[in-house]
mmCIF file of C-alpha atoms in Angstrom:
data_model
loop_
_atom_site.group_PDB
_atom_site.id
_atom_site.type_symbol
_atom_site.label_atom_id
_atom_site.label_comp_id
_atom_site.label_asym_id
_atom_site.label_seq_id
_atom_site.Cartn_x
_atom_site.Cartn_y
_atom_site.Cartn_z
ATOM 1 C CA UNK A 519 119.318 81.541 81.409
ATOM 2 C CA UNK A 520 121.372 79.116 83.877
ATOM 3 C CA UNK A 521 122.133 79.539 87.316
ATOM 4 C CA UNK A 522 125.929 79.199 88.808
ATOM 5 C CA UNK A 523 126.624 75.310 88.640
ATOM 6 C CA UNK A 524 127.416 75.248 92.363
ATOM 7 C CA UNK A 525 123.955 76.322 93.350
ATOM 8 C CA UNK A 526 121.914 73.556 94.439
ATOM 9 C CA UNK A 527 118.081 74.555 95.007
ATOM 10 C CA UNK A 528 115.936 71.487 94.408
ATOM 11 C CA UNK A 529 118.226 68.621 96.009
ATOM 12 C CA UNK A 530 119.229 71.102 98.674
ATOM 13 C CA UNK A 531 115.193 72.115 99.842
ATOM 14 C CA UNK A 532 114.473 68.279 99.390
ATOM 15 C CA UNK A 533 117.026 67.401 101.307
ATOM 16 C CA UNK A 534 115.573 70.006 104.114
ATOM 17 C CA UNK A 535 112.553 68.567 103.965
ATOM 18 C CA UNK A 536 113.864 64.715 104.374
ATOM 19 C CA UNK A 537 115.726 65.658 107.652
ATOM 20 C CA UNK A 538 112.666 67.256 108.803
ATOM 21 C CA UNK A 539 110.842 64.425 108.174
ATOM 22 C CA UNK A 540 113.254 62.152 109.984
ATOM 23 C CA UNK A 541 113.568 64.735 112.908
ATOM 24 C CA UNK A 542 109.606 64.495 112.802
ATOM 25 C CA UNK A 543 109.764 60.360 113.331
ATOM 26 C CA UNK A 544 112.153 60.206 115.767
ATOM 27 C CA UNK A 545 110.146 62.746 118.068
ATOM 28 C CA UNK A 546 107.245 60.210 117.174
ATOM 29 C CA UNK A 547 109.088 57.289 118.577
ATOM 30 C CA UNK A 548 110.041 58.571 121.721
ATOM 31 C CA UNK A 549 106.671 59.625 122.635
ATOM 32 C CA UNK A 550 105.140 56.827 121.545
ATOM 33 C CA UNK A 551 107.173 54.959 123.985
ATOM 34 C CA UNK A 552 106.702 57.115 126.859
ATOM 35 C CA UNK A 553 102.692 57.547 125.971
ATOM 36 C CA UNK A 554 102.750 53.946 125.883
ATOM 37 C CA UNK A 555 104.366 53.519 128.762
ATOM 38 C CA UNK A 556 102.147 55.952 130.618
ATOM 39 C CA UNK A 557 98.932 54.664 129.887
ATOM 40 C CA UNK A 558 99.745 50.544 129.801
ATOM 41 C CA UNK A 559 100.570 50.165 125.722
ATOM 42 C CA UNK A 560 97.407 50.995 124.336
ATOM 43 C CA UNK A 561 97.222 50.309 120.695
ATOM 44 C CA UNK A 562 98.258 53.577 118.463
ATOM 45 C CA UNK A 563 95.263 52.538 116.516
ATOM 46 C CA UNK A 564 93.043 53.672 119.186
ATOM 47 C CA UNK A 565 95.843 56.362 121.093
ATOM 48 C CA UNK A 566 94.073 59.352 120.552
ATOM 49 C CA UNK A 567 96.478 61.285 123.119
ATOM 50 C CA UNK A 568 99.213 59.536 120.880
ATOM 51 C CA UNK A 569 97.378 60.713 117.696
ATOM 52 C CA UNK A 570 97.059 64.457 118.610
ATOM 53 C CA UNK A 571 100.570 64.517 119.310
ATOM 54 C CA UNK A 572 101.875 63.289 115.945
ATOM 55 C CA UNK A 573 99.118 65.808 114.073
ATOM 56 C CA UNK A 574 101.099 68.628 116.217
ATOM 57 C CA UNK A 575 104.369 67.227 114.946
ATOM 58 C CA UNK A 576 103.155 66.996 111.343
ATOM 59 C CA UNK A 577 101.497 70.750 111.280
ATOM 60 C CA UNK A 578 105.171 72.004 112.555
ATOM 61 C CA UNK A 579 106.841 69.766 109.775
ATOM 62 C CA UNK A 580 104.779 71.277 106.890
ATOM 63 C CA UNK A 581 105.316 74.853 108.664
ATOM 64 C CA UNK A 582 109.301 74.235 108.619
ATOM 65 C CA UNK A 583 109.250 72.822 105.214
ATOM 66 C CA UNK A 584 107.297 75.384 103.605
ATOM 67 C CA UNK A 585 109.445 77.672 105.241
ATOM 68 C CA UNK A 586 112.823 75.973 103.172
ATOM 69 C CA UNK A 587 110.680 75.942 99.965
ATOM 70 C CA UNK A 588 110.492 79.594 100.528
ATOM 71 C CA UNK A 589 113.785 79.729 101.095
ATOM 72 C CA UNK A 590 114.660 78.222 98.346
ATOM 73 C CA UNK A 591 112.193 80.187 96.130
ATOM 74 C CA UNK A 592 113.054 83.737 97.169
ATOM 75 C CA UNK A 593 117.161 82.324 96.336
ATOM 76 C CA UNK A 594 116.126 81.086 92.555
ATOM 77 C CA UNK A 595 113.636 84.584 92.320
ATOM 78 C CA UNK A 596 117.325 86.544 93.696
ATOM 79 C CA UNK A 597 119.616 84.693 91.108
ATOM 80 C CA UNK A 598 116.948 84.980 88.308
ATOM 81 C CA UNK A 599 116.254 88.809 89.076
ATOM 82 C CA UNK A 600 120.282 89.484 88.213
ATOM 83 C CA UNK A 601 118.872 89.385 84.532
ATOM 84 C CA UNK A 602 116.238 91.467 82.908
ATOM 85 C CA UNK A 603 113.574 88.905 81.811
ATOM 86 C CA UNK A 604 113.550 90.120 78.230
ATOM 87 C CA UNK A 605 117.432 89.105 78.024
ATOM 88 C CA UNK A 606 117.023 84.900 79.497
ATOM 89 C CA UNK A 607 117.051 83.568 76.313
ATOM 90 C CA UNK A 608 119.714 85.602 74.643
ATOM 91 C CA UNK A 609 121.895 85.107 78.379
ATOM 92 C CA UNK A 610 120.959 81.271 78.032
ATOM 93 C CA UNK A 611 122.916 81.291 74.435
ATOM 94 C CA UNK A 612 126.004 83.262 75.856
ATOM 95 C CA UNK A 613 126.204 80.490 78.402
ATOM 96 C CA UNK A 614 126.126 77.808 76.305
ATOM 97 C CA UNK A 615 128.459 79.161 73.848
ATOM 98 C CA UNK A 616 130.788 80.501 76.955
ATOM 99 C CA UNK A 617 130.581 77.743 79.569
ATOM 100 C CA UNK A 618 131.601 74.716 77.866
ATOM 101 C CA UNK A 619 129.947 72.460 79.816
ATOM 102 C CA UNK A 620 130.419 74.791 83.063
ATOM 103 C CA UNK A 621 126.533 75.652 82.975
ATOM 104 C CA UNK A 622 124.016 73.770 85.180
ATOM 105 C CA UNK A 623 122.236 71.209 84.125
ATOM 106 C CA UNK A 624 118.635 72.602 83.506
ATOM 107 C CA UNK A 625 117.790 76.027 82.793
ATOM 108 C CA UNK A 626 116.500 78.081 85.979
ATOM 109 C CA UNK A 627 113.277 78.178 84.512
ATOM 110 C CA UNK A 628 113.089 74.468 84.463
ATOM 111 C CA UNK A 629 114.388 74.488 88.097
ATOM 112 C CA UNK A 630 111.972 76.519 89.100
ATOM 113 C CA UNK A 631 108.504 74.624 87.546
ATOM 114 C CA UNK A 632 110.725 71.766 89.692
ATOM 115 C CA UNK A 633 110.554 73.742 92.675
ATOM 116 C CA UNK A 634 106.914 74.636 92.169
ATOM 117 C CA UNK A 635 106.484 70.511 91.682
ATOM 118 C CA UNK A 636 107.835 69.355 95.042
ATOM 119 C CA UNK A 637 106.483 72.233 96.421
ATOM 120 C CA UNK A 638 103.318 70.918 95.826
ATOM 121 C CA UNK A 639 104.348 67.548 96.663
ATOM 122 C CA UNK A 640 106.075 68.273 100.440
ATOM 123 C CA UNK A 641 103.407 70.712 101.211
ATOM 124 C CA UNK A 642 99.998 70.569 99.255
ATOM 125 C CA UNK A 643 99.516 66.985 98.936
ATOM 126 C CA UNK A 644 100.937 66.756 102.895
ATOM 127 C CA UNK A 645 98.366 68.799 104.122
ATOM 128 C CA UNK A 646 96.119 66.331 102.577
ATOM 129 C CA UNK A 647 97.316 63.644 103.886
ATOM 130 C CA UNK A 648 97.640 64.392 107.340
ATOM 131 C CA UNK A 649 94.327 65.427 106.890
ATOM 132 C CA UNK A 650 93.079 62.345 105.908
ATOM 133 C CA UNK A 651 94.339 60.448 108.305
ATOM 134 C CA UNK A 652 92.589 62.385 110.877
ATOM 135 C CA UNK A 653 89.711 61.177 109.184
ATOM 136 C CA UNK A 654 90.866 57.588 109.177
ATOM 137 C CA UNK A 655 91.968 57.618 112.344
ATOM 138 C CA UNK A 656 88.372 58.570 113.669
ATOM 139 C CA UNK A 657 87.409 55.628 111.042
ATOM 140 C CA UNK A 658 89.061 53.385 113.208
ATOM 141 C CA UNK A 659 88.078 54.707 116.397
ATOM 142 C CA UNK A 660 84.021 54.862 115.193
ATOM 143 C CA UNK A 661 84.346 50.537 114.658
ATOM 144 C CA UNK A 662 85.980 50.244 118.294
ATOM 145 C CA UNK A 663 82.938 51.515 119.376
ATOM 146 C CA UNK A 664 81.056 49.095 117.367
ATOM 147 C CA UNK A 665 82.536 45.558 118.044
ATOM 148 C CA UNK A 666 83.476 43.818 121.080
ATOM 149 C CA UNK A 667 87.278 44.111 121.735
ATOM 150 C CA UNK A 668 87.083 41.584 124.461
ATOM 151 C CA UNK A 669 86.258 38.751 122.491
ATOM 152 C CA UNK A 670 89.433 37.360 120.952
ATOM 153 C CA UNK A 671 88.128 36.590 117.413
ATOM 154 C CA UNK A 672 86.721 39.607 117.145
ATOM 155 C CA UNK A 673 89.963 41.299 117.992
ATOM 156 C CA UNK A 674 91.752 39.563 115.495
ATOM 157 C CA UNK A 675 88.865 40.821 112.666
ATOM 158 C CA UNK A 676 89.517 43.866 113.898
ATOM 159 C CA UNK A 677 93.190 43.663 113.195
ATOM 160 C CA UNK A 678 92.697 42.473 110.018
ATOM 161 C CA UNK A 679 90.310 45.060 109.116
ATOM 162 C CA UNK A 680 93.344 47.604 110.249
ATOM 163 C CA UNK A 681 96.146 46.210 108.712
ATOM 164 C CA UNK A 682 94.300 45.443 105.134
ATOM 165 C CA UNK A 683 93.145 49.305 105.132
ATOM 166 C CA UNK A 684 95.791 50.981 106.801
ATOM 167 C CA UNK A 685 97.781 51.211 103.749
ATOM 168 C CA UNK A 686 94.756 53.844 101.591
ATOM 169 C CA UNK A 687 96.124 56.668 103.771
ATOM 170 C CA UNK A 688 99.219 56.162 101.997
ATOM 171 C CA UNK A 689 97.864 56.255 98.722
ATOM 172 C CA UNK A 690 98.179 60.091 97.641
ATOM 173 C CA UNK A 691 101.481 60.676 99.287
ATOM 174 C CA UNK A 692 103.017 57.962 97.896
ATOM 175 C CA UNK A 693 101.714 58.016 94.141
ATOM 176 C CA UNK A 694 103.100 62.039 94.414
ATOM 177 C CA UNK A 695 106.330 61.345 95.677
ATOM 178 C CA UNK A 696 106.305 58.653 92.795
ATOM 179 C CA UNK A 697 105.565 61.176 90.598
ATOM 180 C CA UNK A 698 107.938 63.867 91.620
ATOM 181 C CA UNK A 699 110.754 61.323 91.053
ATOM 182 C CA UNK A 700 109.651 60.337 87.726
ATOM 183 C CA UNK A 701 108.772 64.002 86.486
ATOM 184 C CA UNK A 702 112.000 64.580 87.786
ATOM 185 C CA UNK A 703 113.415 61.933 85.633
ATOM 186 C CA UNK A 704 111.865 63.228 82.648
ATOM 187 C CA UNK A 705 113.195 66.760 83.220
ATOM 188 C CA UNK A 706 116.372 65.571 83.521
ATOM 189 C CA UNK A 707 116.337 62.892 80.709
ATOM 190 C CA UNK A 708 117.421 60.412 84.013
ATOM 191 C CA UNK A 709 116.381 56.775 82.802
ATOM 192 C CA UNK A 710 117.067 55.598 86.404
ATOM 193 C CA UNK A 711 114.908 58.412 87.916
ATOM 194 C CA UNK A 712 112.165 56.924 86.146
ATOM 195 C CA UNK A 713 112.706 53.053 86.821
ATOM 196 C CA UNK A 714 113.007 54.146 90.219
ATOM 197 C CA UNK A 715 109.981 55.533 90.656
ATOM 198 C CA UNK A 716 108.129 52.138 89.333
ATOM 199 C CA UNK A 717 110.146 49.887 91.412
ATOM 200 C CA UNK A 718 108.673 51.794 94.793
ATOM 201 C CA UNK A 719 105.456 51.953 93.658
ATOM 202 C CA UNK A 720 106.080 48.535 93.022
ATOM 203 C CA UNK A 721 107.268 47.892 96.883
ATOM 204 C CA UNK A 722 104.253 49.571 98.375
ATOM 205 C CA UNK A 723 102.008 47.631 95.738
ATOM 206 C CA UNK A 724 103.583 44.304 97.203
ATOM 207 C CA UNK A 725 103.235 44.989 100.642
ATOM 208 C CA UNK A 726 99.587 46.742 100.541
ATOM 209 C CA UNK A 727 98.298 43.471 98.085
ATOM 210 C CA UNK A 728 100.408 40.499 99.887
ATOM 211 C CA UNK A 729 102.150 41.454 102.954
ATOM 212 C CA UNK A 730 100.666 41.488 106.449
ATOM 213 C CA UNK A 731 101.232 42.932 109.638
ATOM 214 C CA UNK A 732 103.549 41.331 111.667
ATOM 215 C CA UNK A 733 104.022 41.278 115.597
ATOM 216 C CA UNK A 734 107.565 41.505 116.991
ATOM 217 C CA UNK A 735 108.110 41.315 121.193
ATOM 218 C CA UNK A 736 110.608 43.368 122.803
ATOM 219 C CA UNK A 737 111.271 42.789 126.727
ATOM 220 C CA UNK A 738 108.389 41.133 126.953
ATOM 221 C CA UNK A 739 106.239 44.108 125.115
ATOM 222 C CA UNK A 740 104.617 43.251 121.656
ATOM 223 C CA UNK A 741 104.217 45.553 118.469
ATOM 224 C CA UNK A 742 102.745 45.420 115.145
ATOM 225 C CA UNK A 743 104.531 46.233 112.245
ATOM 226 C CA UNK A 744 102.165 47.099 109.075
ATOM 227 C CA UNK A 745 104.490 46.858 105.592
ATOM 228 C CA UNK A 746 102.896 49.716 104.312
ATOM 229 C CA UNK A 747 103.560 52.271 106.406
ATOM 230 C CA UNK A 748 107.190 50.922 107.321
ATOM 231 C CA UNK A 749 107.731 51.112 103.183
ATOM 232 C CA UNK A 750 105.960 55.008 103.324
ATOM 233 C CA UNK A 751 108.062 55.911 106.172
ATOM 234 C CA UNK A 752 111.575 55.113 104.740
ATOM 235 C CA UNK A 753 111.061 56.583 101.355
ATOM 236 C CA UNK A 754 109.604 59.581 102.924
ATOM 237 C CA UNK A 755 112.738 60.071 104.702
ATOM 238 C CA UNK A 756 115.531 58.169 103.745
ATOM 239 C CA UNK A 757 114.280 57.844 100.095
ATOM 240 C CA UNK A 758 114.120 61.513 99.673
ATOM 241 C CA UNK A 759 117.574 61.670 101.962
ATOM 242 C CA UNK A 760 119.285 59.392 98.777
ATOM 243 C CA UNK A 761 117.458 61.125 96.064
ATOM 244 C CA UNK A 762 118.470 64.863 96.988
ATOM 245 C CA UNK A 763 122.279 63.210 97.490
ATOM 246 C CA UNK A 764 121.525 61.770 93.915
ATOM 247 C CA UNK A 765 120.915 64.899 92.532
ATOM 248 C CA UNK A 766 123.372 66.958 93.862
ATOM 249 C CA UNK A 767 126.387 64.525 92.936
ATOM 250 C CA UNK A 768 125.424 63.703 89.485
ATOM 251 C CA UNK A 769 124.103 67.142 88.040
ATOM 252 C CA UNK A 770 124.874 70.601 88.220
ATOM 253 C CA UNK A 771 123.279 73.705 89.877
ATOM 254 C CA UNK A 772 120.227 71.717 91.221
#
């Protein structure tokens, strides 16, 4: 069976978790500033006040946006339960004959293996993330120990080292998102969906293989800016932002 074409589940709950995300990096900013500013612009690298802060700010995220995939679930579960299961396929047919072209765009059960999908996506494969980067983070921290940071050569190995590894704890995330958009595509028969989701992989390919880190100074104060997390960050948030507004203006009742 289909859902009402006005309904929109999966670009709505995506687009949840987007502004959450977004919400999540601005918080980040500011208090990196004002840490920084506190204790005399110690690298984030090695922050570890800095650090516990953004893992509180990420647990909340995947809290809020698990709470919108729920959300969203029990709302599909509602609009599904309206029809004995044993009658979805016979309902689907009366809508297709009756609608003429008023039905939206996938079936509900399609929407909701989609839900299930990014579910996985914005929550599961989060969770591992952030928990990997905990352990990177202490990665990091473990070499300071182990290598003079006084010594300017040294420094700049160290640097290096950071910005030509940073990019691994963006790996999982980024390959899933990647996926989600092209499984997406494929549910949807979208051939942009799926060229999409190749030319960001592509992006994050160029800047962890080529790109380096770059240092930009700001009233007098000097930050590094690593490609690959710049390139994770905006497709995490704005990316998604575009993609649910994507969805919801070019299909119906998702």
């Amino acid at each position: 069976m289909y859902i009402n074409q006005k309904e929109h589940i999966i670009s709505k709950v995506i687009c949840q978790s987007a502004i959450v995300r977004l919400s999540g990096e601005a918080v980040n900013a500011i208090a990196r500033v004002s840490i920084n500013h506190v204790q005399g612009l110690k690298p984030d690298m090695l922050n570890v006040t800095f650090d516990n802060f953004v893992s509180i700010v990420s647990t909340i995220q995947v809290i809020i946006i698990a709470s919108c995939f729920y959300s969203a679930y029990t709302r599909l579960t509602h609009l599904r339960s309206i029809v004995p299961k044993d009658d979805y396929a016979e309902m689907a047919k009366l809508q297709e004959e009756l609608g003429e072209g008023k039905i939206s765009t996938l079936s509900s059960y399609s929407i909701m293996q989609l839900l299930q999908l990014w579910a996985a996506i914005m929550i599961g494969v989060q969770i591992v993330y952030d928990v990997t980067s905990k352990a990177y983070q202490s990665f990091i921290e473990q070499i300071s120990l182990m290598v003079d940071l006084t010594d300017e050569n040294t420094v700049l190995a160290f640097v290096s080292l950071y910005n030509n590894t940073h990019g691994f704890k963006y790996i999982g995330m980024f390959i899933a998102i990647s996926l989600g958009v092209f499984v997406t595509g494929v549910f949807l028969k979208d051939v942009q969906l799926k060229i999409s989701a190749f030319i960001i992989m592509g992006c994050f390919m160029l800047a962890f293989a080529i790109l380096q880190m770059n240092t930009i100074t700001v009233l007098e104060k000097t930050f590094g800016i690593v490609w690959t997390s710049v390139i994770f960050h905006l497709i995490q948030t704005v990316g998604l932002f575009a993609f649910s507004v994507y969805l919801s203006k070019k299909y119906k009742g998702l």
